[in-house]
Tab-separated table of C-alpha atoms in Angstrom:
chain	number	residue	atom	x	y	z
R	1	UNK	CA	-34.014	-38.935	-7.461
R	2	UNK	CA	-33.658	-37.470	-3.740
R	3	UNK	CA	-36.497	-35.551	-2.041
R	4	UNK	CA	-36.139	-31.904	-1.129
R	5	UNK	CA	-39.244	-30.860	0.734
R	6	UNK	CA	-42.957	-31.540	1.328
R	7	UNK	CA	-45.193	-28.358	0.922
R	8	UNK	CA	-48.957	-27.970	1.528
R	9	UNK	CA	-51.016	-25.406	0.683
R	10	UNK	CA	-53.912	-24.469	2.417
R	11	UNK	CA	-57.256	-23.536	1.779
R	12	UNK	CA	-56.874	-19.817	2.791
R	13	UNK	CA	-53.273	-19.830	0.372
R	14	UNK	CA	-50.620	-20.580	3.078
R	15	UNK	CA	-47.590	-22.856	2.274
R	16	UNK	CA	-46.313	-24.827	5.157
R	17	UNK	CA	-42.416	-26.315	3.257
R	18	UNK	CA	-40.964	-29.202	5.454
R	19	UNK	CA	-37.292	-29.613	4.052
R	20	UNK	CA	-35.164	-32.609	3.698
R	21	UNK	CA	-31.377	-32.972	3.483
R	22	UNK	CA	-29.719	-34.345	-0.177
R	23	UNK	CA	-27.767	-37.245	0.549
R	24	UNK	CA	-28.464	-37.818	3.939
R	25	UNK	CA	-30.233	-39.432	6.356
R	26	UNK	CA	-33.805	-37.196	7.258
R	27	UNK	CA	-35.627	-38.213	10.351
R	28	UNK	CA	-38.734	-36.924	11.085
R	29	UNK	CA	-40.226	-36.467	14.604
R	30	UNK	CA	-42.949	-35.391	16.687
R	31	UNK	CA	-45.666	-36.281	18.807
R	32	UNK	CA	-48.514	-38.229	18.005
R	33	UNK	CA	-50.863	-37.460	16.011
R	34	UNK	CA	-48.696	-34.778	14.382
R	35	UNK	CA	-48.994	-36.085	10.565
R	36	UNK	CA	-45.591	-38.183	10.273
R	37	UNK	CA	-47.297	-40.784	9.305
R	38	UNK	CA	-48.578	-38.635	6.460
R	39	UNK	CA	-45.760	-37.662	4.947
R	40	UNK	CA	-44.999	-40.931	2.723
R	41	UNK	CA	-48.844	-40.932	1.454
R	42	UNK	CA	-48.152	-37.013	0.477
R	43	UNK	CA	-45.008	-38.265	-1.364
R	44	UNK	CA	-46.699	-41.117	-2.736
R	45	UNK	CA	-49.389	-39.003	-4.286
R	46	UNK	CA	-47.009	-36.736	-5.552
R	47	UNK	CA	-45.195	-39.076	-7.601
R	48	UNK	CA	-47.924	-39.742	-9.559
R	49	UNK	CA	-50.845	-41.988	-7.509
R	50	UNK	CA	-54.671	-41.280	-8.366
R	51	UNK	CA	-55.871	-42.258	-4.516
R	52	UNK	CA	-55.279	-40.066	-1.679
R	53	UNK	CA	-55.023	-42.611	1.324
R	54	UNK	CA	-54.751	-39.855	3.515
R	55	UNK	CA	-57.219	-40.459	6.635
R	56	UNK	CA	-59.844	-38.020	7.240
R	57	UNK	CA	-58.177	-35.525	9.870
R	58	UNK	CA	-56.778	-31.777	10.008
R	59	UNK	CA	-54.495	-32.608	6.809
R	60	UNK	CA	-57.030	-33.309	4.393
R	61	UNK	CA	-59.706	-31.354	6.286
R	62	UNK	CA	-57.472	-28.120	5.523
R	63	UNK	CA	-54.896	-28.420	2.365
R	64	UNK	CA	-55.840	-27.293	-0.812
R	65	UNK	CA	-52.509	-28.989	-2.873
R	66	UNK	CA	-50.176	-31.391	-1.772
R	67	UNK	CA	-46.534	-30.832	-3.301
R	68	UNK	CA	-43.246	-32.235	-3.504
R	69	UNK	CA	-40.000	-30.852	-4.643
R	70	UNK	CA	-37.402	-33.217	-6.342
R	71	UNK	CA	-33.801	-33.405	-7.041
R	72	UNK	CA	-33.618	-35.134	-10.545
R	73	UNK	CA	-29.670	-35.151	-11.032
R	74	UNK	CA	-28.725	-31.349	-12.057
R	75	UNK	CA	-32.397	-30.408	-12.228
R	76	UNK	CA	-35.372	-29.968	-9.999
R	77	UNK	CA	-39.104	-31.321	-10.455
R	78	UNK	CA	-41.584	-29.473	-8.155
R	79	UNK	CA	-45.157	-31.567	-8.579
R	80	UNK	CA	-48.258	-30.387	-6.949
R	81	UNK	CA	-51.699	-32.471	-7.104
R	82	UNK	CA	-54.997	-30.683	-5.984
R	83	UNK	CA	-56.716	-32.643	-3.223
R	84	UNK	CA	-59.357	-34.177	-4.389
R	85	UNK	CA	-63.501	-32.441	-4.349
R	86	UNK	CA	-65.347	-33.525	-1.012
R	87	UNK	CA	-66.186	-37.178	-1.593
R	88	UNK	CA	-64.032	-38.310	-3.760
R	89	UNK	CA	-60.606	-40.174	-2.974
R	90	UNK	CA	-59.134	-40.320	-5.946
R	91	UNK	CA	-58.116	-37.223	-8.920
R	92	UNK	CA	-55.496	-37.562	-11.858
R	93	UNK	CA	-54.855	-33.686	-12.342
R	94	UNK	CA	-51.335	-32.355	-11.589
R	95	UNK	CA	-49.304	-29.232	-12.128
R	96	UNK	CA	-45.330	-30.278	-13.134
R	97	UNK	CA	-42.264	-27.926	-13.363
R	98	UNK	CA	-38.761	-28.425	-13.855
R	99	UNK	CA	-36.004	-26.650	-13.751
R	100	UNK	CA	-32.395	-26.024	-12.125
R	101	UNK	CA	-33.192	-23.512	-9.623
R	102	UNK	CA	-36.975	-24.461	-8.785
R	103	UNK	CA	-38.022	-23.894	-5.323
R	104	UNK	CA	-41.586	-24.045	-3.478
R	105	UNK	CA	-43.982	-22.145	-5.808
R	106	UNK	CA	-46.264	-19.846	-4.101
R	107	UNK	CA	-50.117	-20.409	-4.150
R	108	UNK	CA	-50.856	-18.098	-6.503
R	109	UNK	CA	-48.742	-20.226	-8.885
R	110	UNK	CA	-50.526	-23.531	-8.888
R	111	UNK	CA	-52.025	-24.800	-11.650
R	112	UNK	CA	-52.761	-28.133	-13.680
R	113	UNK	CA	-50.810	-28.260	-16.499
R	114	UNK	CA	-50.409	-31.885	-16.807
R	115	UNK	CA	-51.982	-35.360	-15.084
R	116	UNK	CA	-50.743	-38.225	-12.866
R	117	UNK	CA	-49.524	-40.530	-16.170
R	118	UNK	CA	-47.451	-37.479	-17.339
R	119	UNK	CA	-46.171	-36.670	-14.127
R	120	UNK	CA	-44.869	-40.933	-14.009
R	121	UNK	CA	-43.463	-40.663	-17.248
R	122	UNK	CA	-41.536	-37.562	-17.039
R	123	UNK	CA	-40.138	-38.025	-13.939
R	124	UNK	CA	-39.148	-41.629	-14.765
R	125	UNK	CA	-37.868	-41.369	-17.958
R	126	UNK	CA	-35.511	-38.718	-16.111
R	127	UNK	CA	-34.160	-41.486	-13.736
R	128	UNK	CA	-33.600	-43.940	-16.312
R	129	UNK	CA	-37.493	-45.752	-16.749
R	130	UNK	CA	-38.015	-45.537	-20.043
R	131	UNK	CA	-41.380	-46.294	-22.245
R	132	UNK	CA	-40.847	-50.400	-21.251
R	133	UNK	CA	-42.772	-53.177	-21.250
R	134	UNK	CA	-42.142	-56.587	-18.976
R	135	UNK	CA	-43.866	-59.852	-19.660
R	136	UNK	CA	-46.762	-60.145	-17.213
R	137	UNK	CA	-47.405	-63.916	-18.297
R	138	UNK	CA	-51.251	-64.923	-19.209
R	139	UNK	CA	-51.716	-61.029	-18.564
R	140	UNK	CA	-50.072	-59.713	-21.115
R	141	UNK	CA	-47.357	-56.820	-21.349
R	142	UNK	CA	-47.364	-54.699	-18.418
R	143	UNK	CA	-45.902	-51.003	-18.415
R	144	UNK	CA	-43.245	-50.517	-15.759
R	145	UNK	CA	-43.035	-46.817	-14.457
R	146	UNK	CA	-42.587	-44.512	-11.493
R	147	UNK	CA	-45.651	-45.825	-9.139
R	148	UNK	CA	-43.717	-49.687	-9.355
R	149	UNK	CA	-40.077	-48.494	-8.406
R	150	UNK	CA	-41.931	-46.389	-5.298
R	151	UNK	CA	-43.295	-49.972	-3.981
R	152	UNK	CA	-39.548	-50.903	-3.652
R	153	UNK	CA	-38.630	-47.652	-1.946
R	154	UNK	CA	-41.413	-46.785	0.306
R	155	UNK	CA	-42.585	-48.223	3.630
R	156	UNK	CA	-44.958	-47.574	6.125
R	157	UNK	CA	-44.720	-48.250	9.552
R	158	UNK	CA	-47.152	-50.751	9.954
R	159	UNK	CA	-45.029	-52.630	6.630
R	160	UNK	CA	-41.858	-51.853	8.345
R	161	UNK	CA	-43.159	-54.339	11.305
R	162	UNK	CA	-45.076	-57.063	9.372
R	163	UNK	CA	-43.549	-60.241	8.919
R	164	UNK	CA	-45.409	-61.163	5.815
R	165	UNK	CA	-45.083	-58.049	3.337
R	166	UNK	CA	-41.945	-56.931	2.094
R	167	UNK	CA	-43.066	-54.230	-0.531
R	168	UNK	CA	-44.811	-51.130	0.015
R	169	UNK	CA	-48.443	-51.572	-0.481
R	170	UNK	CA	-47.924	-55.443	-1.364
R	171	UNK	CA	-50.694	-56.215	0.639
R	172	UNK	CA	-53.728	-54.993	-2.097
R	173	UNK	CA	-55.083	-56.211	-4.832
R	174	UNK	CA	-53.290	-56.557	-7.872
R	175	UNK	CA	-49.914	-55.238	-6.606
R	176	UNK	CA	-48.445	-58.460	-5.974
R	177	UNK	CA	-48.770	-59.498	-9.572
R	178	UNK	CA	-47.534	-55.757	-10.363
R	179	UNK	CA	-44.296	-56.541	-8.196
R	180	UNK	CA	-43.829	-60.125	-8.888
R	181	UNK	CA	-43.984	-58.848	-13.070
R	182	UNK	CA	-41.742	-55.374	-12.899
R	183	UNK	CA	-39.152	-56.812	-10.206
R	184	UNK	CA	-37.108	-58.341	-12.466
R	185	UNK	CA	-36.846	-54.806	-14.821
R	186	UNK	CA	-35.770	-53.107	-12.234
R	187	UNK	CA	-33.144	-55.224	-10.912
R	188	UNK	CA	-32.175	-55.751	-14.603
R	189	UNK	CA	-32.594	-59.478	-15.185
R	190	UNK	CA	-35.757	-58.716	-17.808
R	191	UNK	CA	-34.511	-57.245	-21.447
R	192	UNK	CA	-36.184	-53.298	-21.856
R	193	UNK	CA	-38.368	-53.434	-24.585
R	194	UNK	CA	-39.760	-50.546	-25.845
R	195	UNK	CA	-43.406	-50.556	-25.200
R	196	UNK	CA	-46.149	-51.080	-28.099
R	197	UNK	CA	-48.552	-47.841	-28.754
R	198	UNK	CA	-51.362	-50.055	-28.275
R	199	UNK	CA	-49.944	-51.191	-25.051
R	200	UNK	CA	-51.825	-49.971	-21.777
């Protein structure tokens, strides 16, 4: 799964698309204060998180959706997710499309069609993470999707420069037990098992 662009809608209906390069190396610059930092709690969002950790400045003063468009192999998955109503940090609506010729939708094309599980699931099963469950220990079986392979490819900057995390996020609560539990799937030393229907 490669990123294509980041788009953001604004309030008023305008569609700012910043565009990455498939297969190669994308570096993003600017001056301060310019949103870089952003840009991995956009994607983040976008790839199926409930909380917006963006910090309370222009960004999430003024965009409507946050949206990201994906290369899945020979097809495309363009995800947007509403910002959340003043107040609230967190929202599980999502609109998903896919499709071999997608590009940036216009405004007037957003909708929710589907939430933030769906939005894990489809775009994981399409990169190989199937319904699974991994051992957690006294916890029980634990679900591995989409949100645990992005704390193995993500980073901020302050992570990037701490010598005691590793993992994206592995700082917070209870995602040190999820990476400790799903590592092992996804470097493929745990057997797949399909998970239970009364599994969470």
């Amino acid at each position: 799964m490669q990123l294509r662009s980041i788009i953001l809608y604004s309030k008023s209906g305008e569609k700012r698309v910043l565009e990455f390069r498939l297969g190669e190396l994308n570096i993003v610059t600017g001056t301060s204060q310019t949103g870089k930092s952003a840009l991995l709690d956009i994607m983040d969002f976008c790839m199926g998180r409930d909380e917006v950790t963006l910090p309370i400045g222009p960004i999430s003063r003024t965009v409507s959706w946050y949206a990201a468009l994906f290369q899945l192999g020979d097809t495309r998955a363009f995800v947007a997710r509403k910002a959340p109503a003043p107040g609230r940090k967190s929202v599980t609506n999502a609109m998903l499309e896919l499709g071999a010729d997608l590009e940036p939708l216009d405004f007037d094309q957003l909708r929710v069609n589907a939430d933030s599980t769906t939005v894990r699931e489809q775009l994981g099963r399409r990169i190989g993470i199937g319904d699974t469950a991994v051992d957690s220990g006294s916890g029980g079986p634990l679900t591995a999707h989409l949100g645990h392979a992005a704390l193995l490819c993500l980073q901020n900057q302050d992570e990037v420069s701490n010598r005691r995390w590793l993992f994206h996020r592995q700082a917070e609560d209870g995602i040190r037990t999820a990476l400790r539990t799903t590592l092992p799937y996804f470097l493929g030393l745990s057997p797949r098992t399909r998970r239970r229907a009364s599994s969470n």
